[in-house]
JSON list of C-alpha atoms in Angstrom, two decimals:
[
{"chain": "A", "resi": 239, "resn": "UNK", "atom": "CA", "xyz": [-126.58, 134.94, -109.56]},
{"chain": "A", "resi": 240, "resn": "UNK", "atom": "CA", "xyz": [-130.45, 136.24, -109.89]},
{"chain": "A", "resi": 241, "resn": "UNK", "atom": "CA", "xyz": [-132.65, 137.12, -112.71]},
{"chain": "A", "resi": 242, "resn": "UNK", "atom": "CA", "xyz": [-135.52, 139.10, -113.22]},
{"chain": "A", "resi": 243, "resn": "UNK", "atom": "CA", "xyz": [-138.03, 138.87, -116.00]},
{"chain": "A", "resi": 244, "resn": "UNK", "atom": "CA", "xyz": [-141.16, 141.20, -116.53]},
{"chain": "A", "resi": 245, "resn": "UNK", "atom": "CA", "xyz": [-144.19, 139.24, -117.71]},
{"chain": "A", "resi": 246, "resn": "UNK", "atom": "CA", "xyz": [-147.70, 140.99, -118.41]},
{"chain": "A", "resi": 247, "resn": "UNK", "atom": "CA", "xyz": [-151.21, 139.16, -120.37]},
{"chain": "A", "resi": 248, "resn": "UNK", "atom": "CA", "xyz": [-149.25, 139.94, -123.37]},
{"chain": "A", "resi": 249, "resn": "UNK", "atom": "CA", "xyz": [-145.66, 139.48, -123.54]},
{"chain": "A", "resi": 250, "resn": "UNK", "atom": "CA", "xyz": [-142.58, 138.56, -121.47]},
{"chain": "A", "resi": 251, "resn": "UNK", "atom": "CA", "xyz": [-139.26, 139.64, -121.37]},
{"chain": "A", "resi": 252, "resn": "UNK", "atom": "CA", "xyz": [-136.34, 138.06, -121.10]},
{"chain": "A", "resi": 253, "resn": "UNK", "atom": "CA", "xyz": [-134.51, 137.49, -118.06]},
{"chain": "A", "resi": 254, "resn": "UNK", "atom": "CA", "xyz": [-131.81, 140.01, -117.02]},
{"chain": "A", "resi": 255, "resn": "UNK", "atom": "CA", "xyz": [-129.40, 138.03, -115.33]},
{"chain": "A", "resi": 256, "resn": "UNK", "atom": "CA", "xyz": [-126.45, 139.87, -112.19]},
{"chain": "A", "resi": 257, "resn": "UNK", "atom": "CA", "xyz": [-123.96, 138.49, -110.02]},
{"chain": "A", "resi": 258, "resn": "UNK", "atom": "CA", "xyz": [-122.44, 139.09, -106.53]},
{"chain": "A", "resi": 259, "resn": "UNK", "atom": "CA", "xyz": [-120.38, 137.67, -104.03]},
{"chain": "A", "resi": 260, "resn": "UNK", "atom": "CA", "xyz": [-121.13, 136.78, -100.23]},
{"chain": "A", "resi": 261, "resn": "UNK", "atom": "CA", "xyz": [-117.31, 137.55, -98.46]},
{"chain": "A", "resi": 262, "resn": "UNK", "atom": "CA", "xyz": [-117.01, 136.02, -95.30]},
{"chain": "A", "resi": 263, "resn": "UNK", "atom": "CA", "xyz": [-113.77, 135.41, -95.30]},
{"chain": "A", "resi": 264, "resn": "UNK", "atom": "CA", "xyz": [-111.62, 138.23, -93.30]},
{"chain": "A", "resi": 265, "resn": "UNK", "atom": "CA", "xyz": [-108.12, 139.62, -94.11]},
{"chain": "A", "resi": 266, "resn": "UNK", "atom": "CA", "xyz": [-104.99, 138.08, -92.62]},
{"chain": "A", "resi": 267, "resn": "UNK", "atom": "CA", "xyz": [-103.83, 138.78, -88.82]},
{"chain": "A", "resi": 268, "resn": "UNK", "atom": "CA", "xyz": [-102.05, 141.97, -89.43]},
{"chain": "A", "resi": 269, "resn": "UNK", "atom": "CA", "xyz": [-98.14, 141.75, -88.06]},
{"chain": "A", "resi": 270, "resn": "UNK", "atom": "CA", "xyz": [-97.21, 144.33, -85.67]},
{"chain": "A", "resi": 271, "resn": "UNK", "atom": "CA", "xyz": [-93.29, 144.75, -86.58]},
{"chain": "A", "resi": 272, "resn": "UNK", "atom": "CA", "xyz": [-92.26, 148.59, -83.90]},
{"chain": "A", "resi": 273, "resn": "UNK", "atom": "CA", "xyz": [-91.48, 149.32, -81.60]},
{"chain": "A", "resi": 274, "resn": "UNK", "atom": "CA", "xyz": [-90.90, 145.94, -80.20]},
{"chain": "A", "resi": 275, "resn": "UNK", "atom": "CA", "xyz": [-93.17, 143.77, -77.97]},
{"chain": "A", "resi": 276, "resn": "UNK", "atom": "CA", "xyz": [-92.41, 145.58, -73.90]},
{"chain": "A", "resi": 277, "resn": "UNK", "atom": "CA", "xyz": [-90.52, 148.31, -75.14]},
{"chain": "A", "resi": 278, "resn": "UNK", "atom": "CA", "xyz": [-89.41, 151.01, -73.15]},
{"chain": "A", "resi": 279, "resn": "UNK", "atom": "CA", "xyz": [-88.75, 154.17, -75.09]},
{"chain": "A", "resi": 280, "resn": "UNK", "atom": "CA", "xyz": [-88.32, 157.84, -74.68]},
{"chain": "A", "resi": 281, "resn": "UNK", "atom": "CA", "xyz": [-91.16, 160.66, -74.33]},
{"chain": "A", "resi": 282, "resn": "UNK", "atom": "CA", "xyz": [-90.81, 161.78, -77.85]},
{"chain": "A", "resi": 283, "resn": "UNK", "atom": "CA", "xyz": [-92.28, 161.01, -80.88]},
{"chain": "A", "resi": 284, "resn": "UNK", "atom": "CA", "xyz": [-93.15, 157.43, -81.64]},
{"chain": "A", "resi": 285, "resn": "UNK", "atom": "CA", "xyz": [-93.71, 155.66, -85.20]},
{"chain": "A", "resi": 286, "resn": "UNK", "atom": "CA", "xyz": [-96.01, 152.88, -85.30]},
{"chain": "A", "resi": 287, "resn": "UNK", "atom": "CA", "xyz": [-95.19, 150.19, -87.93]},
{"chain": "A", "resi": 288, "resn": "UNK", "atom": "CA", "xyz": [-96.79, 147.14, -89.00]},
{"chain": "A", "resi": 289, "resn": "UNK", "atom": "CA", "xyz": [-97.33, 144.59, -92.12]},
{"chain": "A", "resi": 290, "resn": "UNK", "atom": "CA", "xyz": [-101.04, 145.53, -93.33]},
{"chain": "A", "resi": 291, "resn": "UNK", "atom": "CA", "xyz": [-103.27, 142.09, -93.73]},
{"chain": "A", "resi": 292, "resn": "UNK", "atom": "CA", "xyz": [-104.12, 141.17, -96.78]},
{"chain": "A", "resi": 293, "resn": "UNK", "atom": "CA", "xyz": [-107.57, 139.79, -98.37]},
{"chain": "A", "resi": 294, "resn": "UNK", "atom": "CA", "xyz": [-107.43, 138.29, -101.81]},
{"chain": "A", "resi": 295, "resn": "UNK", "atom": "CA", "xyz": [-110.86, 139.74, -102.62]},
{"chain": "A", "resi": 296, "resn": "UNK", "atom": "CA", "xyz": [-111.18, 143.39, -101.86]},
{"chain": "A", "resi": 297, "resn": "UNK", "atom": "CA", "xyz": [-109.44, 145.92, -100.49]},
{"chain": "A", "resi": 298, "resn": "UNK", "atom": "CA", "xyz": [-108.30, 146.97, -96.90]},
{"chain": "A", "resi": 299, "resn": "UNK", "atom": "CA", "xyz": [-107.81, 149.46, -94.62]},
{"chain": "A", "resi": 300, "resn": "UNK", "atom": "CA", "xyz": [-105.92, 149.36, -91.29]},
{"chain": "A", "resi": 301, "resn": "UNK", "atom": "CA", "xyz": [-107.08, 150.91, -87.58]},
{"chain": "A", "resi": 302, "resn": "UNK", "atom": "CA", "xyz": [-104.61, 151.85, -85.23]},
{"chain": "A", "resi": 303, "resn": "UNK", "atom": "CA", "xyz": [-105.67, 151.51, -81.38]},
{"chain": "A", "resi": 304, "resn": "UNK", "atom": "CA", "xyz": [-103.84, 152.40, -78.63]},
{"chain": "A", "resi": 305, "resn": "UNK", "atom": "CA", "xyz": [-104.88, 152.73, -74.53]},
{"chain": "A", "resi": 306, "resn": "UNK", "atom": "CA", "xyz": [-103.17, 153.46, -71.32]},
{"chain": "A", "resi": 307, "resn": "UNK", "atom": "CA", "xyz": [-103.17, 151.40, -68.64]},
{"chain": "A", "resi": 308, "resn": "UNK", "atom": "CA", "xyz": [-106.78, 150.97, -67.63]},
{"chain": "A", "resi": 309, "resn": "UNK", "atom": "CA", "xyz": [-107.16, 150.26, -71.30]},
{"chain": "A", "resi": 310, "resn": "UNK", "atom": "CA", "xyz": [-109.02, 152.97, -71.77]},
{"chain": "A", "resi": 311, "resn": "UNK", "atom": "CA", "xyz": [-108.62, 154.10, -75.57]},
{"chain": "A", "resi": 312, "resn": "UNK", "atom": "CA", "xyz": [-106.58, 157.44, -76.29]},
{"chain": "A", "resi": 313, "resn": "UNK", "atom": "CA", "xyz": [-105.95, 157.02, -80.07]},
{"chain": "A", "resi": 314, "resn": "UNK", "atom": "CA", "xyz": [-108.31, 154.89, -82.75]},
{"chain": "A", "resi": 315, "resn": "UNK", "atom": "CA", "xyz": [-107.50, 155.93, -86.34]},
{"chain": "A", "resi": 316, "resn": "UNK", "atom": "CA", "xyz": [-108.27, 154.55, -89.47]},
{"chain": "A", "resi": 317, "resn": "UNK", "atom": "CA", "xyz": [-105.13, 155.23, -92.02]},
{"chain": "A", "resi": 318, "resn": "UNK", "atom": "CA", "xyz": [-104.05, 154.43, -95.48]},
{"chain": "A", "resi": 319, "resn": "UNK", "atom": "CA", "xyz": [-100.55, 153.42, -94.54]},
{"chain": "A", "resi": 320, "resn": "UNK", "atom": "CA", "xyz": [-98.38, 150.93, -92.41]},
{"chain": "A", "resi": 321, "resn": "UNK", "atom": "CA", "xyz": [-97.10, 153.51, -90.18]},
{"chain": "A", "resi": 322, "resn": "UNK", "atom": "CA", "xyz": [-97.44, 156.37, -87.65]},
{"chain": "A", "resi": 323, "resn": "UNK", "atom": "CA", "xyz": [-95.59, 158.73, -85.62]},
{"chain": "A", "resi": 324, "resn": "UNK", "atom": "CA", "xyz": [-97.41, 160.27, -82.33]},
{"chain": "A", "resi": 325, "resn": "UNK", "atom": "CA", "xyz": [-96.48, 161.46, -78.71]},
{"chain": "A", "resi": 326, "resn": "UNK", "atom": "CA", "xyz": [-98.01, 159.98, -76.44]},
{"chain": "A", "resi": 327, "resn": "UNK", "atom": "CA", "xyz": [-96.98, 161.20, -73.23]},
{"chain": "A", "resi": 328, "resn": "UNK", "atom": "CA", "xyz": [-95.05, 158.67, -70.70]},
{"chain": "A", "resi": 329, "resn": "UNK", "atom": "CA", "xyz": [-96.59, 155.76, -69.25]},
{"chain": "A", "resi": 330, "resn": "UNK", "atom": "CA", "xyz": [-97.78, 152.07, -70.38]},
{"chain": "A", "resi": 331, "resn": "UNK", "atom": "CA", "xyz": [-99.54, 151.61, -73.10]},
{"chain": "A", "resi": 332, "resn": "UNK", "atom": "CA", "xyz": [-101.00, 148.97, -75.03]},
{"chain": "A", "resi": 333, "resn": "UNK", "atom": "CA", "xyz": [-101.54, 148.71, -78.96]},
{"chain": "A", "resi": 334, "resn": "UNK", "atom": "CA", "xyz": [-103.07, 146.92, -81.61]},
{"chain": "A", "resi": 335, "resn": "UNK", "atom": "CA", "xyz": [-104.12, 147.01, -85.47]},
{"chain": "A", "resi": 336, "resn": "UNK", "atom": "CA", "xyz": [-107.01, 145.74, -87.08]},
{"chain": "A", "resi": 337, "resn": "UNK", "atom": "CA", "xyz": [-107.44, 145.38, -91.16]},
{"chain": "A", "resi": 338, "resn": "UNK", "atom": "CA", "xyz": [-110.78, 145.54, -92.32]},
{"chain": "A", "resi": 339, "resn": "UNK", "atom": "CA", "xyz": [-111.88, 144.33, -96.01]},
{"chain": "A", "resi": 340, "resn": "UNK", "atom": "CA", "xyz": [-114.33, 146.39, -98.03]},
{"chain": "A", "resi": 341, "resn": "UNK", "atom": "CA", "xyz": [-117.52, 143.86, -96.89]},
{"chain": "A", "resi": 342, "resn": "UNK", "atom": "CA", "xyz": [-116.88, 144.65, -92.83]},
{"chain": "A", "resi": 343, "resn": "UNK", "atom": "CA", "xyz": [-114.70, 141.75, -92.29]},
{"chain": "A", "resi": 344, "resn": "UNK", "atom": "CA", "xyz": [-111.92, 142.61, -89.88]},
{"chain": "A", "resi": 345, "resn": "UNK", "atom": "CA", "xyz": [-109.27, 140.94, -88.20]},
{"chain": "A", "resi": 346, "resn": "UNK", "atom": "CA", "xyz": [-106.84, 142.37, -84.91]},
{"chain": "A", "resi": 347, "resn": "UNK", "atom": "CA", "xyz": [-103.01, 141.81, -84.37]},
{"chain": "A", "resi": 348, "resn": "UNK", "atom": "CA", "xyz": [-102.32, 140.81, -81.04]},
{"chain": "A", "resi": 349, "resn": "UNK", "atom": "CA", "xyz": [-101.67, 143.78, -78.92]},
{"chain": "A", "resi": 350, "resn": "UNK", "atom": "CA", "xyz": [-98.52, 144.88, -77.69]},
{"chain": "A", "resi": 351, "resn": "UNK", "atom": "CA", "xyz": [-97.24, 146.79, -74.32]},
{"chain": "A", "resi": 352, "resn": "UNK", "atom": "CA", "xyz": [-95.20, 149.98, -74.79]},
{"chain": "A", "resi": 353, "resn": "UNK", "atom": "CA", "xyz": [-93.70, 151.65, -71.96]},
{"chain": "A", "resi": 354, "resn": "UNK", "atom": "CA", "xyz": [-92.96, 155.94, -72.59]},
{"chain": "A", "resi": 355, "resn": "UNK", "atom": "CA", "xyz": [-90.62, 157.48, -70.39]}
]
């Protein structure tokens, strides 16, 4: 909490008083739950699921990352739900989430390997 209070040579106010909160606490380790840890699955489309994490003080939004297999990143989206559908093309890839609360706090699933054929 902080105040302010004006004061001048012939009067003062009273104080105005407003609250805020420091959050330093980030969201839960979002679950990744498809497809499975080392899949192997065909060059079509592919949904994405996972359990979001959750933060009891504000809001959160989820990241999806994916790379190939020099890790270098070919899909980073930000996205309101726990799920998405993409080609990707065959070869190995790896992906991860990461939830993010509304003061910057963020926390990353483990990533998983995904093989397209």
């Amino acid at each position: 909490t902080w105040g302010v209070q004006a004061q001048n040579s012939s009067s003062v106010s009273n104080f105005s008083y407003w609250g805020f909160t420091v959050d330093r606490t980030a969201p839960s380790v979002p679950l990744l739950t498809a497809p499975a840890a080392s899949a192997t699955v065909p060059n079509s489309d592919i949904q994405f699921q996972w359990q979001s994490g959750t933060d009891a003080a504000t809001a959160t939004t989820d990241s999806l990352f994916v790379t190939d297999a020099n890790l270098v990143l070919v899909r980073q989206l930000s996205l309101t739900g726990t799920n998405y559908t993409d080609s990707l093309g065959t070869g190995v890839y790896q992906w991860s989430v990461r939830t993010t609360d509304a003061a910057g706090n963020g926390t990353t699933s483990a990533s998983r390997t995904l093989t397209v054929q």
